[in-house]
Amino acid sequence: MVERRTPIPVAEAINRVMRYAGRGEEEIVPLRQSYGRYLAEDLRADHDVPPFDRSPYDGFAIRAADSEGAGLDHLVEFEVIETIGAGQVAKQPVGPFQAVRLMTGAQIPQGCDAVVMLELAKQYERDGKTYMAIKRPFRPGDNISFQGEDAKKGQPLVEKGTRINPGVAALLATFGYAEVKVAKKPRIGIFATGSELLDVSEPLVPGKIRNSNAYMIEAQVFNSGAEPIYFGQLADDLDACFHAVRQALDQVDMLITTGGVSVGDFDYLPAIYKRLGANVLFNKIAMRPGSVTTVAEIDGKLLFGLSGNPSACYVGYELFVRPVVRTRLFSAKPYLKKAKATLGADFPKPNPFTRFVRSRVEAVDGRLVVKPVGMDKSNIVTSLAFANALMVLPGGTRGFAVGDEVEVWLLDDDEGSSE
Ligand SMILES: Nc1nc2c(c(=O)[nH]1)N[C@H]1C(S)=C(S)[C@@H](COP(=O)(O)OP(=O)(O)OC[C@H]3O[C@@H](n4cnc5c(N)ncnc54)[C@H](O)[C@@H]3O)O[C@H]1N2
Ligand code: MOO
Ligand SMILES: [Mg+2]
């Protein structure tokens, strides 16, 4: 008798998995090794940025009050008492009708409150002294880049769990983080199962196919911020698979297998979970593709039994593994970001189960338009390359037409969603 499985709703399946998501751990790495990692602490400004008033132009720092009344027929003259470049500080305070010639980035000298661009002043020598004259008045604050205008001391800047993009790297450097507290990458073991599998460098022979899932999953693990540990491919042999899985478990934070999870004669994952004494959270989900996706837990460690069918395997990772990874990377938004899009092609298939259609969203005239990337079958592999979203078509619907509004879950987004 073939085992009967009871499908549960997708949201329920995700909730069951997330109960075992666990917590992230942190480690300290040099700034230059932190790119692309996830912050393990909130960042706050510990000083004002910029830390002093400075000049945004090459020009002359003056006291604005002295320029009052300047006009085309009334030049106001200033004595230029010194010249400073960025990084230098004026030696003396500036008095009435005095100016400091200063370059972009230089600190505004004491007493000054405006900057005149070089182009608007005329500089000349007289009696061995340097002067400059202007033809228009300036107000206090004109052409000043103020202390703290970029960030104020104490201001919260970036949340824990944020990916360190180039902008975050700049911010870390600004605040003196030579070393950065980042989330440890969860170590995720991967096995591909199936006696039909050839490795990437093997030539095709009758009845066999190349193992693509292992590499796809490895790339997904990498993309979501964790560390993949590929243990290789296993033939459909219960004992060999059991021992390989049991040994691998000790070396990883969670383990992914692909294939062998359905009800076939050589689908051994259900038997392996049983032998391990693992607690199976579910083995059937009301979704397509990936209805046979199974997740089990042993001593709090998750075992993801992803389908062997490439599209189902892909979707299973994004729906169930990714949010666990992101939680361990301290994200408060571990789920895929959701958006509404207009369907750009008919989708006439009825949906008894919720369908996650591998799709591509594009902005057209300011609206998101979504189209499936290829044939909607779970064994399809070639079109996955073009997917940047999953279009979510609810179960119990009779098909959709061009122009319908549908929900999409974005695959290339880094920010995520809290639900
Ligand atoms: N009688 C039933 N048969 C099937 C059911 C069912 O409910 N009753 N479910 C179907 C569904 S839905 C799916 S999805 C698949 C899931 O099968 P498994 O997870 O057990 O995976 P396999 O049987 O090992 O392989 C399925 C398919 O995928 C190919 N494959 C496997 N591994 C890889 C890999 N690493 N790279 C590329 N392709 C891979 C494999 O050759 C098979 O073609 O079961 C249905 N059957
Ligand atoms: O799990 Mo299967 O992918 O529903 O086709
Ligand atoms: Mg099978």
Coordinates of N, CA and C in Angstrom, one line a residue, residues 4 49 65 70 80 164 177 270 275-276 283-284 303 315 333 369 405:
R4 N -0.3 7.2 2.5 CA -1.2 8.3 2.3 C -0.6 9.5 3.1
V49 N 28.8 63.6 11.8 CA 29.4 63.5 10.4 C 28.8 64.7 9.6
A65 N 28.8 88.9 7.7 CA 28.4 90.3 8.1 C 29.2 91.3 7.4
A70 N 27.7 94.6 -0.3 CA 28.5 94.4 -1.5 C 27.6 94.4 -2.7
V80 N 43.5 88.5 2.7 CA 43.6 87.0 2.8 C 44.8 86.7 3.7
I164 N 25.9 43.9 4.4 CA 27.0 44.9 4.2 C 27.2 45.2 2.8
Y177 N 35.2 51.3 12.3 CA 35.1 49.9 12.5 C 36.2 49.1 11.7
P270 N 12.1 9.1 3.6 CA 11.2 8.9 4.7 C 11.7 7.8 5.6
R275 N 14.7 6.0 10.7 CA 15.8 5.4 11.3 C 16.6 6.3 12.2
L276 N 16.6 7.6 11.8 CA 17.3 8.6 12.6 C 16.6 8.9 13.9
N283 N 5.2 16.1 5.5 CA 5.7 15.5 4.3 C 4.8 15.7 3.1
K284 N 3.9 16.6 3.2 CA 3.1 17.0 2.0 C 2.5 18.4 2.2
L303 N 16.4 19.1 8.9 CA 16.7 18.3 7.7 C 15.7 18.7 6.7
V315 N 12.1 26.0 -5.5 CA 11.0 26.7 -4.8 C 11.1 26.3 -3.3
K333 N 13.4 40.5 9.0 CA 12.5 40.3 7.8 C 13.1 39.2 7.0
V369 N 5.1 44.2 -14.1 CA 4.4 43.2 -14.9 C 5.1 41.9 -14.7
E405 N -4.5 41.2 -11.4 CA -3.4 41.6 -10.4 C -3.1 40.3 -9.6

